[in-house]
Amino acid sequence: MNRIVVVGYGPTAHRLVETLTSKGFHGSVTVIGEEPRPAYDRVHLTSYLSGTSADDLTYAVPDGVVTRLNTRVTGIDREARRVTLADGGTEPYDVLVLATGSTPFVPPVPGAEHAFVYRTIEDLDAIRAAAKDAEQGVVVGGGLLGLEAADALRGLGLKTHIVEMSPWLMPRQVDEGGGSVLKSHIEGLGLTVHTGAGVQEIVHDDGEVSGLRKPDGTVIDAQVVVFSAGIRPRDELARQAGLEVGPRGGIVVDSGMRTSDPAIYAVGECALAGGMIYGLVGPCNTMAEVAADRIMGGSATFEGADMSTKLKLLGVEVAQFGAMDGALDVTYMDPVAGVYKKLFISDDARTLLGGICVGDGGPYTALRPFVGKELPASPSDLLFAGAGAALDLPDEAQVCSCNNVCAGDIRTAIADGATEVPAIKACTRAGTTCGSCVPMLKQLLEKSGVEVSKALCEHFAYSRAELFDIVRVRGITTFSELIAQHGQGRGCDICKPAVASILASLHNGHVLEGERAALQDTNDAFLANIQKNGTYSVVPRIPGGEITPEKLIVIGEVARDFGLYTKITGGQRIDLFGARIEQLPEIWRRLVDAGFESGHAYGKALRTVKSCVGSTWCRYGVQDSVGMAIALELRYRGLRSPHKIKSAVSGCARECAEARSKDFGVIATEQGWNLYVGGNGGFKPRHADLLAKDLSTDELIRTIDRFLMFYIRTADRLQRTAAWIESLDGGLDYLREVIMEDSLGICADLDAQMEHHIATYADEWAATLEDPEKLKRFVSFVNAPGVPDPSIVFASERGQIKPVMSR
Amino acid sequence: MSWTEICAYDSLLPETGVCALVDGVQVAVFRTFDGELHALGNLDPFSGAYVLSRGIVGTRKGEPTVASPLHKQVFSLVTGRCLGDESVSVPTYPVRVNAAGVVEVTLEAPGHEAPAMPGYAPVSLSASRVPASAGG
């Protein structure tokens, strides 16, 4: 039992091999996949079209697992226990797992071979290419995947039609009432819905598609047609090998996921378990885990699965849980708001059987765990918004259906010290697949009694965001005032710089003015970056990385004259190391005279806006990325924020400026600019997500203004934009609503705040040089101002200085 | 005891420190919000750099402190002890204001208690006020 071969490398195969390796399986594991890459996240496949890369979607291959990609299995020799491959090779097994998945169902109508399907990254590439010269598109299938595909076509700029055979959309998830609310939502977005309609043929001229003919003879004009009308299990290998298959397809398995050959398992969409084919990620993951357990000698069983779903399609929440009928039902419908909610209950009106939600997924989150149990409140109360929040879940109630995690598991994790949602995710896996149960995790955490302190430190019982509001609303201008009225004690190294940053963000005075000087970290106090030996480094601003030879020479001369170690930074500027405190004003006098200003490399502030050379020089560039980077850097220079902010602008999709590793990154398109937010390098690298695409220059700047100001207002101390966006309820969608649709009505305020920052910006080094009071602090020894610190000693390395520590 | 004059008391900004060179020893002198003075060795024992005078001054449960500007370890201004690691401490030195309103430090008798400061009464937060005893 030590050679496992897995045929097919989709998400279910991934879960299987991941479970085997994490449980310490000792044999060899080989996965054979016909696609060119390992398994990837199909739940978020559509995000590929809005900028998420294939690499981002692809799961890491677990250590020790051998993969054979681009490889098709052509046969199974059950007697010899080996599979044959298309290239003629073979792969021996002790245990074989079929995870061959499914193919999209394409009805046998004339011209169907010229239509697309929506399943793999290659499918999406083909659709994107075809959409380039198309105006209209049709999706055949108004189910879950069909609407997903329709959303994708709409995102590609096509006028989109949906053709659904049933009398209403999503017939497997909602009833007629829900379907009609859903339809009006979708039509409100400009899509055309044809329900109760079939397909006669795909109209084409020698392969060039021009429309879809319905059985009534009418033709919907379209240049792109996508079939998304259900799946068919891929059971052909099993059939050939003589394994038992269902009458309508699917490899028959027992509750241990074993096929009619005990050495062969089948999991995922190709498996027929209890007479059912499961196409949802949750049940497929469970099958994989059951098979892994069995392979390792366990006795886990798959007893069917909850087919509940909750998703947001085309901006509408659609959810279904439990049964879709019952003796009694209670319906809440608000056609104005586009909300439809229905609960099915037993004939004695005591037991919840299931429910349907369109436009408001709230009841799903709150009530799904109560399916089969006594109703926790009256049905009408349960259907009103927010009603579910106060319900107490039984321990055995399932919270995360993707990973089969119950309320009791979450409570155990909380009791064991997971006091934040990310910690609960990490130790239970709940909320890590589709994320729809994350609000539930938060509620369980809140109700667990674990006091999650948001206090900044012992001096303030408030979070940074709350302090920001207090300072803003009360018009507070000093730390003393704030701590006297809203804190206790005298502050510390945590709250002082945080408040200094808030005061700077809101009022933008000099960071060393009066009492504020005592609040700053040494970097801000000396407007330079402290190094390990107590010396400082100096970084003049070089906006966009563009510099004249004359200015470059000045930097070289200053570095030479003061004997500074010189290095190019990752942010396209130059760092000069080894300056003693008393040298800083002299160094800066020369830099300011030559036209340089502070680069704020020392502050929690905008650092740099990198750029590639852009359309001015580059034969590929489509916009002037250098000009844009300079404009952005000059606009936001000196902006104090909860953490450092980095940015970059790329002049074309080749992305030479690495904009997607930045807090806000801009990538030029033929039509304008794409804006990405929430990226960073560092300890936990993260690619930025697409916030908006094809923005005009004005739209781009307005959106960045608001993004930065909303971040400054609401983020925690030392929270970078990535973690901040993750912490927002509703994430990127919510951010988009706030800063692009003004859902909170604060955009005018954010705009005004940014205008104030820009209007009041002044170079803090130039201002310091003009103020003898501020300059007084730039000495190593207060009683011997001219004496350099004798503890600072340098050696030489590669022709430059390096610090020598005394011990 | 030999005392070394450091600087005018009024030149010290409340809640900040300065560094003085006293017979070749680097001494960090702090003025807290209540007008009190404290003197510690300037060497940060964790990093080996002479930087404590540049740390942020504050309080922990009422005790005046300074945080190292390099790795943020917090030291008591009264005892010199590191609050996160009881085994580490920095020396403390007697500090006072003389009749002329000048801060003085001595390296002798470094103790773990703040020394008495003859002739000096704490002043208010206002940096412009001369200590009462120095009014003459």
XYZ file of C-alpha atoms in Angstrom, chain A residues 239-563:
325
model
C -15.881 2.387 -17.912
C -13.003 1.076 -20.041
C -11.526 -0.662 -17.017
C -14.829 -2.359 -16.274
C -15.574 -0.544 -13.027
C -19.206 -0.125 -12.112
C -20.717 3.171 -13.292
C -24.162 4.635 -12.776
C -26.883 4.461 -15.420
C -26.509 8.197 -16.042
C -22.770 8.264 -15.498
C -20.527 8.563 -12.494
C -18.175 6.006 -10.946
C -20.085 4.069 -8.301
C -18.407 4.249 -4.879
C -19.303 2.965 -1.417
C -19.351 5.143 1.681
C -15.569 4.725 1.934
C -15.157 6.150 -1.608
C -14.085 2.741 -2.913
C -15.106 1.659 -6.414
C -16.064 -1.866 -7.413
C -12.311 -2.622 -7.458
C -11.057 -2.385 -3.841
C -7.681 -1.032 -5.021
C -9.329 1.906 -6.757
C -11.039 4.903 -5.160
C -12.964 7.688 -6.850
C -13.507 11.151 -5.392
C -14.989 14.448 -6.475
C -17.284 15.187 -9.391
C -16.559 11.887 -11.153
C -17.806 9.828 -8.202
C -21.388 8.627 -7.799
C -21.852 8.469 -4.036
C -25.199 7.287 -2.716
C -26.629 7.785 -6.204
C -25.569 11.443 -6.291
C -22.964 13.452 -8.181
C -21.648 16.309 -6.054
C -20.367 19.393 -7.850
C -19.684 21.630 -4.856
C -16.298 22.104 -3.271
C -17.433 21.194 0.257
C -18.669 17.643 -0.406
C -15.750 16.998 -2.781
C -13.277 17.981 -0.071
C -15.016 15.670 2.359
C -14.772 12.797 -0.151
C -11.044 13.460 -0.515
C -10.574 13.398 3.230
C -12.568 10.186 3.590
C -10.510 8.503 0.841
C -7.243 9.659 2.413
C -8.337 8.312 5.766
C -9.280 4.958 4.236
C -5.987 4.699 2.338
C -4.193 5.174 5.638
C -6.243 2.432 7.276
C -9.014 4.532 8.812
C -12.731 3.953 8.696
C -14.156 7.371 7.800
C -17.353 7.407 5.761
C -19.024 9.826 3.406
C -22.704 9.973 4.247
C -23.867 12.465 1.682
C -23.362 16.161 2.170
C -25.063 19.392 2.805
C -25.627 20.992 -0.585
C -26.229 24.395 0.939
C -24.758 27.238 -1.006
C -24.300 30.911 -0.463
C -22.679 33.064 -3.043
C -22.630 36.494 -4.486
C -23.286 36.444 -8.210
C -23.496 39.620 -10.236
C -23.610 41.531 -6.982
C -26.600 39.616 -5.618
C -26.413 37.326 -2.626
C -28.100 34.009 -3.326
C -28.280 31.298 -0.708
C -30.036 28.019 -0.184
C -29.811 25.621 2.727
C -31.497 22.412 3.759
C -34.628 21.273 1.975
C -36.326 23.191 -0.793
C -39.831 22.313 0.217
C -41.769 21.517 3.349
C -45.206 21.244 4.842
C -45.242 24.898 5.710
C -43.345 27.871 4.397
C -43.025 31.479 5.420
C -41.982 34.047 2.837
C -40.685 37.563 3.175
C -40.547 39.521 -0.051
C -39.527 43.115 -0.685
C -39.531 43.729 -4.442
C -38.372 47.333 -3.947
C -35.215 46.342 -2.130
C -34.923 43.179 -4.210
C -35.026 40.853 -1.219
C -36.683 37.439 -1.088
C -36.412 35.124 1.898
C -38.286 31.921 2.526
C -38.151 29.315 5.269
C -39.482 25.756 5.024
C -40.730 24.236 8.261
C -42.290 20.974 9.417
C -46.040 20.546 9.663
C -45.977 21.064 13.417
C -44.235 24.396 12.738
C -41.406 23.489 15.122
C -38.575 22.168 12.975
C -36.612 24.163 10.422
C -36.225 22.227 7.171
C -34.488 24.715 4.916
C -34.550 28.126 3.344
C -33.924 30.289 0.310
C -32.500 33.796 0.268
C -32.019 36.238 -2.579
C -30.630 39.717 -2.050
C -29.878 39.132 1.635
C -27.886 36.111 2.710
C -28.337 36.883 6.400
C -30.731 34.028 7.230
C -28.319 31.547 5.647
C -25.522 32.454 8.011
C -27.743 32.539 11.044
C -30.109 29.660 10.354
C -28.314 27.022 8.311
C -26.914 25.364 11.448
C -30.476 24.958 12.735
C -31.643 22.798 9.841
C -33.362 19.713 11.276
C -33.546 21.334 14.669
C -36.159 23.229 16.576
C -36.757 26.760 15.339
C -34.890 29.162 17.614
C -37.554 31.869 17.242
C -40.738 32.525 15.325
C -40.280 32.231 11.547
C -41.383 35.784 10.877
C -38.901 37.163 13.409
C -36.150 35.083 11.854
C -36.734 36.542 8.423
C -36.140 40.138 9.376
C -32.685 41.519 8.795
C -30.254 41.005 11.616
C -32.573 38.697 13.512
C -30.158 35.790 13.512
C -27.372 37.565 15.320
C -28.468 36.680 18.821
C -29.056 32.960 18.252
C -27.066 30.405 20.203
C -25.735 27.629 17.989
C -25.646 24.054 19.217
C -22.114 22.604 19.232
C -22.901 20.055 16.522
C -24.238 22.708 14.146
C -22.096 22.923 11.031
C -20.655 26.386 10.500
C -18.308 25.846 7.562
C -19.741 23.462 5.000
C -16.690 23.655 2.723
C -14.465 22.159 5.388
C -17.051 20.494 7.609
C -16.361 22.478 10.757
C -18.970 22.638 13.528
C -19.686 25.339 16.086
C -18.180 23.113 18.768
C -14.859 22.912 16.862
C -14.758 26.697 16.667
C -15.543 27.043 20.367
C -12.741 24.611 21.205
C -10.321 26.608 19.054
C -11.366 29.824 20.806
C -10.933 28.214 24.208
C -7.478 27.039 23.130
C -6.440 30.600 22.488
C -7.566 31.473 18.963
C -8.956 34.894 19.781
C -9.012 36.366 16.296
C -10.683 35.264 13.090
C -7.364 34.572 11.278
C -6.276 32.327 14.159
C -9.558 30.408 14.024
C -9.158 30.001 10.267
C -5.619 28.730 10.704
C -6.444 26.060 13.261
C -9.864 24.864 12.070
C -9.765 25.671 8.304
C -13.238 27.175 8.729
C -13.743 30.117 6.401
C -10.713 29.316 4.258
C -12.510 28.163 1.115
C -15.513 30.270 0.112
C -15.446 32.538 3.159
C -19.206 32.775 3.568
C -19.072 31.646 7.190
C -16.594 34.309 8.308
C -19.375 36.519 9.785
C -20.428 33.479 11.793
C -16.893 33.024 13.108
C -16.931 36.625 14.258
C -20.226 36.131 16.059
C -18.998 32.992 17.788
C -15.905 34.874 18.864
C -17.931 37.795 20.184
C -20.264 35.516 22.063
C -17.486 33.362 23.469
C -16.852 36.005 26.082
C -13.227 36.313 25.011
C -12.597 39.977 25.442
C -10.655 41.033 22.395
C -9.071 44.206 23.598
C -8.763 46.874 20.986
C -7.034 49.222 23.389
C -3.936 50.792 21.892
C -1.962 50.428 25.161
C -2.460 50.944 28.882
C -2.949 54.663 28.317
C -5.834 54.559 25.856
C -8.821 52.205 25.889
C -9.442 53.003 22.224
C -8.263 51.562 18.933
C -6.281 53.783 16.606
C -9.338 54.300 14.385
C -11.416 55.411 17.377
C -8.683 57.789 18.525
C -8.532 59.190 15.009
C -12.240 59.988 15.162
C -11.935 61.506 18.629
C -9.098 63.769 17.484
C -10.943 64.680 14.301
C -14.391 65.297 15.774
C -13.217 67.070 18.940
C -10.658 69.131 17.062
C -7.867 68.042 19.405
C -4.431 69.350 18.448
C -2.082 68.118 21.170
C -1.194 64.829 22.833
C -1.530 66.398 26.316
C -5.085 67.438 25.574
C -5.965 64.001 24.225
C -4.504 61.981 27.077
C -5.924 64.310 29.723
C -9.437 64.065 28.321
C -9.531 60.561 26.854
C -6.666 58.551 28.333
C -4.750 57.918 31.508
C -1.145 58.207 32.659
C 1.374 59.949 30.449
C 1.684 57.805 27.357
C 4.416 55.529 26.061
C 6.382 54.482 23.003
C 3.243 52.844 21.544
C 0.601 55.552 21.856
C 2.813 58.597 21.438
C 3.988 57.931 17.866
C 0.487 56.691 16.944
C -1.086 59.925 18.143
C 1.705 61.949 16.550
C 0.844 60.273 13.266
C -2.872 61.026 13.689
C -2.121 64.670 14.471
C 0.150 64.847 11.435
C -2.427 63.208 9.161
C -5.134 65.607 10.299
C -3.264 68.864 10.808
C -0.048 68.428 8.862
C 2.061 70.777 11.008
C 5.791 70.168 11.450
C 6.455 66.888 13.237
C 8.981 68.533 15.551
C 6.836 71.546 16.476
C 6.592 72.144 20.253
C 5.318 69.229 22.293
C 5.119 66.995 19.227
C 8.885 66.576 19.187
C 8.593 64.455 22.343
C 6.104 62.069 20.732
C 8.241 60.942 17.834
C 10.271 57.817 17.385
C 13.926 58.651 16.956
C 13.558 58.398 13.170
C 10.976 61.140 13.056
C 12.738 63.067 15.822
C 15.897 63.340 13.712
C 14.222 63.039 10.294
C 16.526 60.140 9.381
C 16.687 56.356 9.788
C 18.536 55.045 12.832
C 20.974 52.209 12.137
C 22.377 49.496 14.407
C 25.284 51.605 15.697
C 23.168 54.673 16.469
C 24.099 56.537 13.286
C 21.474 57.535 10.746
C 20.878 57.135 7.058
C 19.734 59.879 4.737
C 17.375 59.396 1.792
C 16.524 62.404 -0.349
C 13.308 62.166 -2.346
C 13.795 61.192 -5.996
C 10.208 61.209 -7.295
C 9.485 58.301 -9.598
C 13.190 57.435 -9.573
C 13.889 60.142 -12.157
C 17.020 62.214 -11.486
C 19.191 64.634 -13.435
C 22.929 63.996 -13.719
C 23.543 67.259 -11.820
C 21.523 66.107 -8.838
C 23.127 62.689 -8.951
C 26.520 64.389 -8.762
C 25.401 66.402 -5.710
C 24.417 63.216 -3.913
C 27.772 61.706 -4.825
C 29.645 64.751 -3.586
C 27.748 64.844 -0.294
C 28.340 61.129 0.258
C 32.033 61.544 -0.522
C 32.528 64.649 1.618
C 30.825 63.119 4.668
C 32.258 59.646 4.107
